[in-house]
Amino acid sequence: MKPSTIDKQNKNASAILSEIINQPTVSRASISSATGLNKSTVSEVVKQLIEAKLIVEIGAGESSPSGGRKPIFLKINKTAGVSLSIDIRFDQISLLTAYLDGEVIQTVSHHEQINKQNIITRLMKHISAIQQETPSTLFGLIGITISIHGVVHDNQISFTPYFDLDEIDLVTALKQHLAIPIYIENEANLSALAESAFNTPYTHMVSFSVHTGIGAGVILNDHLYRGYKGRSGEIGHTVLYPGGIDCPCGNKGCFEQYCSFNALMKRYRQIKNDQTLTYDQLINHYHEQDAETIDLINRFSRDLSIGLMNVMGAYDPEVIFINSEITDKLPEILPIVEQHISRSIYNEIPVYRSELGSKASLYGCAVYNIKTFLMVDQFRFNV
Ligand SMILES: [Zn+2]
């Protein structure tokens, strides 16, 4: 029995599951006081959830000072099902499987050029391999969430500037092969969900993804904010320099034509007149105090700080996390960025380097799958 078939008429099951998944130790009594549900209702729903094998009882807790009965703790039955996360870049597909508490089982990456012709065949091959390697569980794969580096609205890809996936209906095509719930979501939005699930004190945050392109995922009041048609946080296509560099979106001077990884590398190779240079070589040049590279990084940092301040003005977050291989390998950029921000009205908003690295959106897919399967509003990683 899946959670959606339990107690469908009211929200009690999801309120109780939410307590169990998000608190380190939970008993029937603590659920009752946290949710305001009376004890007999809690006991009845807990009984259904245990019978459905979604939760389990674990050891007895300490007895109360008055000598009352020892409470029995409740935990999610994490091995009842498996979440599958998939991240699709134009040159790479990554997959991650996790149990219902978010514990990662396996992560794999395949380097291959992706387009609308080959995507379904490639995905089906990788999903079949994962299904064979994953331990068998009661519910099997509970959901597949796919991270897209582009705009997603209503389970459709509406804009992918660097490949042609916006010309196909990915979810419908996959559903012809798989009887598993399939969702797609923007990469930066998923990274924001993951950041929120790991950094729970913040209720307003922005996760800033700087990869081939630039996007921002926005969490407002603990909830992902997508905007009217999924374009919230599409900061990469706001204009930094009017009439500037051509962008595949059709505009000129877009932010990501100056501050994406590709933009930085293009400029660096132009300056050095060598198309073979790598990012590691840029870092070496920087550390060797090469004047041209220092100037390049200073200009990059200033442009990046403008984009960050635009996001700060639009959403007023408590904190911004930057997820990028650029700042991961060259953290010296952040103090320069902070210096620019310190001269603005946004000077109290900290900018941190994300610790989730290249797996951020994959964790976000797991958060989405688990929240949807368990019908819970919030999910925190307790692992
Ligand atoms: Zn653009």
Coordinates of C-alpha atoms and ligand atoms in Angstrom, one line a residue:
M1 CA 0.0 0.0 0.0
K2 CA 1.4 3.4 -1.0
P3 CA 1.0 6.5 1.2
S4 CA -1.5 8.0 -1.3
T5 CA -3.9 5.2 -0.5
I6 CA -3.7 5.8 3.3
D7 CA -6.0 8.2 4.9
K8 CA -6.6 10.0 1.6
Q9 CA -9.5 12.1 2.8
N10 CA -7.4 14.1 5.3
K11 CA -3.9 15.3 5.9
N12 CA -3.2 13.3 9.0
A13 CA -1.0 10.7 7.4
S14 CA 1.2 13.3 5.7
A15 CA 1.4 15.4 8.9
I16 CA 2.5 12.3 10.8
L17 CA 4.9 11.1 8.1
S18 CA 6.4 14.6 8.0
E19 CA 7.2 14.5 11.8
I20 CA 8.7 11.0 11.4
I21 CA 10.9 11.9 8.4
N22 CA 12.1 15.3 9.7
Q23 CA 12.7 14.7 13.5
P24 CA 15.6 12.7 14.8
T25 CA 13.5 10.9 17.4
V26 CA 9.7 10.6 17.3
S27 CA 7.1 8.8 19.4
R28 CA 3.3 8.7 19.2
A29 CA 3.2 11.2 22.1
S30 CA 5.7 13.6 20.5
I31 CA 3.7 13.4 17.2
S32 CA 0.5 14.2 19.1
S33 CA 2.0 17.3 20.8
A34 CA 3.8 18.5 17.6
T35 CA 0.8 18.1 15.3
G36 CA -2.1 18.9 17.7
L37 CA -3.8 15.6 16.7
N38 CA -5.3 13.6 19.5
K39 CA -3.6 10.4 20.6
S40 CA -6.2 8.0 19.3
T41 CA -6.0 9.5 15.8
V42 CA -2.2 9.3 15.9
S43 CA -2.3 5.7 17.0
E44 CA -4.8 4.7 14.3
V45 CA -2.8 6.3 11.5
V46 CA 0.5 5.0 12.9
K47 CA -1.0 1.5 12.9
Q48 CA -2.0 1.9 9.2
L49 CA 1.5 3.2 8.3
I50 CA 3.2 0.3 10.1
E51 CA 0.8 -2.2 8.3
A52 CA 1.7 -0.5 5.0
K53 CA 5.4 -1.0 5.9
L54 CA 6.2 2.7 5.5
I55 CA 7.3 3.1 9.1
V56 CA 8.8 0.9 11.7
E57 CA 9.0 0.8 15.5
I58 CA 12.4 1.0 17.0
G59 CA 13.6 0.2 20.6
A60 CA 12.1 1.7 23.7
G61 CA 13.1 5.2 24.8
E62 CA 13.7 6.4 28.4
S63 CA 10.8 6.1 30.8
S64 CA 9.4 9.3 32.1
P65 CA 10.5 10.6 35.6
S66 CA 7.1 9.7 37.0
G67 CA 7.7 6.1 35.9
G68 CA 5.4 6.2 32.9
R69 CA 5.5 3.7 30.1
K70 CA 8.6 3.8 28.0
P71 CA 7.8 5.4 24.6
I72 CA 8.5 3.5 21.4
F73 CA 10.2 5.5 18.7
L74 CA 9.0 5.5 15.1
K75 CA 11.2 5.7 12.0
I76 CA 10.7 5.7 8.3
N77 CA 11.2 2.3 6.8
K78 CA 13.9 3.6 4.6
T79 CA 14.5 0.5 2.6
A80 CA 10.9 0.2 1.5
G81 CA 11.6 2.1 -1.7
V82 CA 14.2 3.8 -3.8
S83 CA 14.3 7.2 -5.4
L84 CA 16.1 7.7 -8.8
S85 CA 17.6 11.1 -9.6
I86 CA 18.9 11.9 -13.1
D87 CA 20.8 15.0 -14.2
I88 CA 21.0 15.7 -18.0
R89 CA 23.7 18.0 -19.3
F90 CA 24.4 18.4 -23.0
D91 CA 27.5 16.2 -22.6
Q92 CA 26.7 14.1 -19.5
I93 CA 24.0 12.0 -17.8
S94 CA 24.4 11.4 -14.0
L95 CA 22.2 9.1 -11.9
L96 CA 21.8 8.8 -8.2
T97 CA 19.7 6.3 -6.2
A98 CA 18.7 6.9 -2.6
Y99 CA 16.6 5.3 0.1
L100 CA 13.5 7.0 1.6
D101 CA 15.6 8.9 4.2
G102 CA 17.9 10.3 1.5
E103 CA 20.7 7.9 2.2
V104 CA 22.6 7.5 -1.1
I105 CA 22.9 4.0 -2.6
Q106 CA 24.8 4.7 -5.8
T107 CA 26.0 7.5 -8.1
V108 CA 27.1 7.1 -11.7
S109 CA 28.0 9.5 -14.5
H110 CA 28.2 8.8 -18.3
H111 CA 29.9 11.2 -20.6
E112 CA 28.1 11.4 -23.9
Q113 CA 26.7 14.0 -26.3
I114 CA 23.0 14.3 -25.7
N115 CA 20.3 15.4 -28.2
K116 CA 16.6 14.9 -28.9
Q117 CA 17.3 11.9 -31.1
N118 CA 19.3 9.8 -28.6
I119 CA 18.1 10.9 -25.2
I120 CA 15.3 8.3 -24.7
T121 CA 17.5 5.4 -25.8
R122 CA 20.4 6.6 -23.5
L123 CA 18.1 7.2 -20.6
M124 CA 16.4 3.8 -20.9
K125 CA 19.7 2.0 -21.1
H126 CA 21.0 3.7 -17.9
I127 CA 17.7 3.3 -16.0
S128 CA 17.6 -0.4 -16.9
A129 CA 21.2 -0.8 -15.6
I130 CA 20.3 1.0 -12.4
Q131 CA 17.2 -1.2 -11.9
Q132 CA 19.2 -4.3 -12.2
E133 CA 21.9 -3.1 -9.7
T134 CA 19.5 -1.6 -7.1
P135 CA 18.5 -3.8 -4.1
S136 CA 15.0 -5.1 -4.5
T137 CA 12.5 -3.2 -2.2
L138 CA 8.8 -3.4 -1.4
F139 CA 7.8 -0.4 -3.6
G140 CA 10.7 -0.5 -6.0
L141 CA 11.5 2.8 -7.7
I142 CA 9.1 5.3 -6.1
G143 CA 9.8 8.1 -8.7
I144 CA 12.2 9.4 -11.2
T145 CA 13.0 13.1 -11.1
I146 CA 15.1 14.5 -14.0
S147 CA 17.1 17.7 -13.7
I148 CA 17.1 19.9 -16.8
H149 CA 19.5 22.7 -17.5
G150 CA 16.8 24.9 -19.0
V151 CA 13.4 26.2 -18.3
V152 CA 10.7 23.7 -17.2
H153 CA 7.0 24.4 -16.8
D154 CA 4.2 22.0 -16.3
N155 CA 6.3 18.8 -16.7
Q156 CA 7.5 20.2 -20.2
I157 CA 10.9 21.5 -21.2
S158 CA 10.2 25.0 -22.6
F159 CA 13.8 26.3 -23.2
T160 CA 17.2 24.6 -23.4
P161 CA 19.7 27.1 -24.9
Y162 CA 22.6 24.7 -25.4
F163 CA 20.8 21.6 -26.8
D164 CA 17.5 20.7 -28.4
L165 CA 15.6 18.9 -25.7
D166 CA 13.0 21.6 -25.7
E167 CA 11.7 20.1 -29.0
I168 CA 10.5 16.8 -27.4
D169 CA 8.0 15.7 -24.8
L170 CA 10.5 13.9 -22.6
V171 CA 8.1 12.8 -19.8
T172 CA 5.5 11.4 -22.2
A173 CA 8.1 9.5 -24.2
L174 CA 9.6 7.9 -21.0
K175 CA 6.2 7.0 -19.7
Q176 CA 5.7 4.8 -22.8
H177 CA 8.5 2.6 -21.4
L178 CA 8.1 3.0 -17.6
A179 CA 5.3 2.6 -15.1
I180 CA 6.9 4.9 -12.6
P181 CA 6.0 8.5 -11.7
I182 CA 8.3 10.7 -13.7
Y183 CA 8.9 14.4 -13.0
I184 CA 11.2 17.0 -14.6
E185 CA 12.4 20.2 -13.0
N186 CA 15.0 23.0 -13.6
E187 CA 18.5 22.2 -12.3
A188 CA 18.9 25.3 -10.2
N189 CA 15.5 24.8 -8.6
L190 CA 16.5 21.3 -7.6
S191 CA 19.8 22.5 -6.3
A192 CA 17.8 25.0 -4.2
L193 CA 15.6 22.2 -2.8
A194 CA 18.7 20.2 -1.9
E195 CA 20.4 23.2 -0.3
S196 CA 17.2 23.8 1.7
A197 CA 17.0 20.2 2.8
F198 CA 20.7 20.3 4.1
N199 CA 20.7 23.9 5.5
T200 CA 17.4 24.0 7.3
P201 CA 17.8 27.2 9.4
Y202 CA 17.2 29.3 6.3
T203 CA 13.7 29.9 5.2
H204 CA 14.6 32.3 2.4
M205 CA 17.5 31.3 0.2
V206 CA 18.8 31.4 -3.3
S207 CA 21.0 28.6 -4.9
F208 CA 23.0 30.2 -7.6
S209 CA 24.2 27.6 -10.3
V210 CA 27.1 28.7 -12.5
H211 CA 27.9 26.0 -15.0
T212 CA 27.5 26.0 -18.8
G213 CA 24.8 28.6 -18.2
I214 CA 23.6 30.4 -15.1
G215 CA 20.4 29.9 -13.2
A216 CA 19.1 30.5 -9.7
G217 CA 16.7 28.4 -7.6
V218 CA 14.6 30.4 -5.2
I219 CA 13.3 29.2 -1.8
L220 CA 10.8 31.6 -0.2
N221 CA 9.1 30.8 3.1
D222 CA 10.6 27.3 2.9
H223 CA 9.0 26.6 -0.5
L224 CA 10.4 26.6 -4.0
Y225 CA 9.2 29.6 -6.0
R226 CA 8.9 28.8 -9.7
G227 CA 7.1 31.9 -10.9
Y228 CA 4.2 32.0 -13.4
K229 CA 5.7 29.8 -16.1
G230 CA 8.9 28.4 -14.4
R231 CA 11.1 31.3 -15.3
S232 CA 11.8 32.5 -11.8
G233 CA 15.5 32.7 -11.2
E234 CA 16.4 32.7 -14.9
I235 CA 19.0 35.3 -14.1
G236 CA 21.4 34.0 -16.8
H237 CA 19.2 35.8 -19.4
T238 CA 19.0 39.2 -17.7
V239 CA 21.1 41.7 -19.5
L240 CA 24.4 42.8 -18.0
Y241 CA 25.7 44.7 -21.0
P242 CA 23.1 46.2 -23.4
G243 CA 24.1 45.4 -27.0
G244 CA 26.8 43.0 -25.7
I245 CA 27.7 39.4 -26.7
D246 CA 25.0 37.5 -28.7
C247 CA 23.1 34.9 -26.6
P248 CA 21.3 31.8 -27.9
C249 CA 18.1 33.1 -26.2
G250 CA 17.9 35.8 -28.9
N251 CA 19.0 38.7 -26.7
K252 CA 22.4 40.4 -26.5
G253 CA 24.6 41.0 -23.4
C254 CA 23.0 38.3 -21.2
F255 CA 24.7 37.7 -17.8
E256 CA 25.6 34.1 -18.7
Q257 CA 27.6 35.3 -21.7
Y258 CA 30.0 36.9 -19.2
C259 CA 29.9 34.8 -16.0
S260 CA 29.2 31.1 -17.0
F261 CA 32.0 28.6 -17.0
N262 CA 32.1 28.6 -20.8
A263 CA 32.2 32.4 -20.9
L264 CA 35.1 32.6 -18.5
M265 CA 37.0 29.9 -20.5
K266 CA 36.3 31.6 -23.8
R267 CA 37.6 34.9 -22.6
Y268 CA 40.7 33.3 -21.0
R269 CA 41.6 31.4 -24.2
Q270 CA 41.1 34.6 -26.2
I271 CA 43.4 36.6 -24.0
K272 CA 46.1 33.9 -24.1
N273 CA 45.4 33.1 -27.8
D274 CA 45.4 29.4 -27.1
Q275 CA 42.2 27.3 -27.5
T276 CA 43.7 24.3 -25.7
L277 CA 44.0 25.9 -22.2
T278 CA 42.1 24.3 -19.3
Y279 CA 40.6 25.7 -16.2
D280 CA 43.4 24.2 -14.1
Q281 CA 45.8 26.3 -16.2
L282 CA 43.8 29.4 -15.5
I283 CA 44.0 28.7 -11.8
N284 CA 47.8 28.2 -12.1
H285 CA 48.2 31.5 -14.0
Y286 CA 46.1 33.2 -11.3
H287 CA 48.3 31.8 -8.5
E288 CA 51.4 32.8 -10.4
Q289 CA 50.1 36.4 -10.3
D290 CA 49.8 36.6 -14.1
A291 CA 48.5 40.1 -14.6
E292 CA 46.1 39.3 -17.5
T293 CA 44.6 36.4 -15.5
I294 CA 44.2 38.5 -12.4
D295 CA 42.5 41.2 -14.4
L296 CA 40.2 38.6 -16.0
I297 CA 39.2 37.2 -12.6
N298 CA 38.7 40.7 -11.1
R299 CA 36.3 41.6 -14.0
F300 CA 34.6 38.2 -13.7
S301 CA 34.1 38.7 -10.0
R302 CA 32.7 42.2 -10.5
D303 CA 30.2 41.0 -13.1
L304 CA 29.2 38.0 -10.9
S305 CA 28.6 40.3 -8.0
I306 CA 26.2 42.4 -10.2
G307 CA 24.2 39.3 -11.0
L308 CA 24.1 38.3 -7.3
M309 CA 23.0 41.8 -6.3
N310 CA 20.2 41.7 -8.9
V311 CA 19.0 38.4 -7.4
M312 CA 19.3 39.9 -3.9
G313 CA 17.1 42.9 -5.0
A314 CA 14.6 40.6 -6.6
Y315 CA 14.1 38.1 -3.8
D316 CA 15.7 39.5 -0.6
P317 CA 17.1 36.1 0.5
E318 CA 18.8 35.5 3.9
V319 CA 21.7 33.8 2.2
I320 CA 22.9 32.8 -1.3
F321 CA 24.8 29.6 -2.0
I322 CA 26.9 29.5 -5.1
N323 CA 27.2 26.1 -6.8
S324 CA 30.0 26.2 -9.4
E325 CA 33.1 24.4 -10.4
I326 CA 34.6 27.9 -10.8
T327 CA 34.4 28.9 -7.2
D328 CA 34.9 25.4 -6.0
K329 CA 38.4 25.4 -7.5
L330 CA 39.1 29.1 -7.1
P331 CA 37.5 30.2 -3.8
E332 CA 39.6 33.4 -3.9
I333 CA 36.8 34.8 -6.1
L334 CA 34.3 35.0 -3.2
P335 CA 36.1 37.6 -1.1
I336 CA 36.3 39.8 -4.3
V337 CA 32.6 39.3 -4.9
E338 CA 31.9 40.2 -1.2
Q339 CA 33.9 43.3 -1.5
H340 CA 31.6 44.6 -4.3
I341 CA 28.5 43.5 -2.4
S342 CA 29.7 45.2 0.8
R343 CA 29.3 48.6 -1.0
S344 CA 25.6 48.0 -1.7
I345 CA 22.4 47.9 0.4
Y346 CA 22.7 44.1 0.3
N347 CA 25.8 44.1 2.4
E348 CA 24.3 41.9 5.1
I349 CA 23.4 39.0 2.8
P350 CA 26.1 36.3 3.0
V351 CA 27.3 34.4 -0.1
Y352 CA 28.6 30.9 0.6
R353 CA 30.1 28.3 -1.5
S354 CA 27.7 25.3 -1.7
E355 CA 29.2 22.1 -0.3
L356 CA 27.0 19.9 -2.4
G357 CA 29.2 20.2 -5.5
S358 CA 28.2 18.6 -8.7
K359 CA 25.6 16.4 -6.9
A360 CA 23.4 19.3 -5.8
S361 CA 20.7 18.8 -8.3
L362 CA 20.7 15.0 -7.9
Y363 CA 20.1 15.5 -4.1
G364 CA 17.3 17.9 -5.1
C365 CA 15.7 15.2 -7.3
A366 CA 15.8 12.8 -4.3
V367 CA 14.1 15.4 -2.1
Y368 CA 11.4 15.9 -4.8
N369 CA 10.8 12.1 -5.2
I370 CA 10.7 11.4 -1.5
K371 CA 8.4 14.4 -0.7
T372 CA 6.0 13.5 -3.4
F373 CA 5.9 9.8 -2.5
L374 CA 5.4 10.4 1.2
M375 CA 3.1 13.4 0.6
V376 CA 5.1 15.6 3.0
D377 CA 5.7 19.3 2.7
Q378 CA 9.2 19.3 4.0
F379 CA 12.1 17.0 3.9
R380 CA 15.4 17.2 5.8
F381 CA 18.5 15.1 5.3
N382 CA 19.2 13.5 8.7
V383 CA 21.9 11.2 7.3
Ligands
ZN1 ZN 20.3 35.1 -23.0

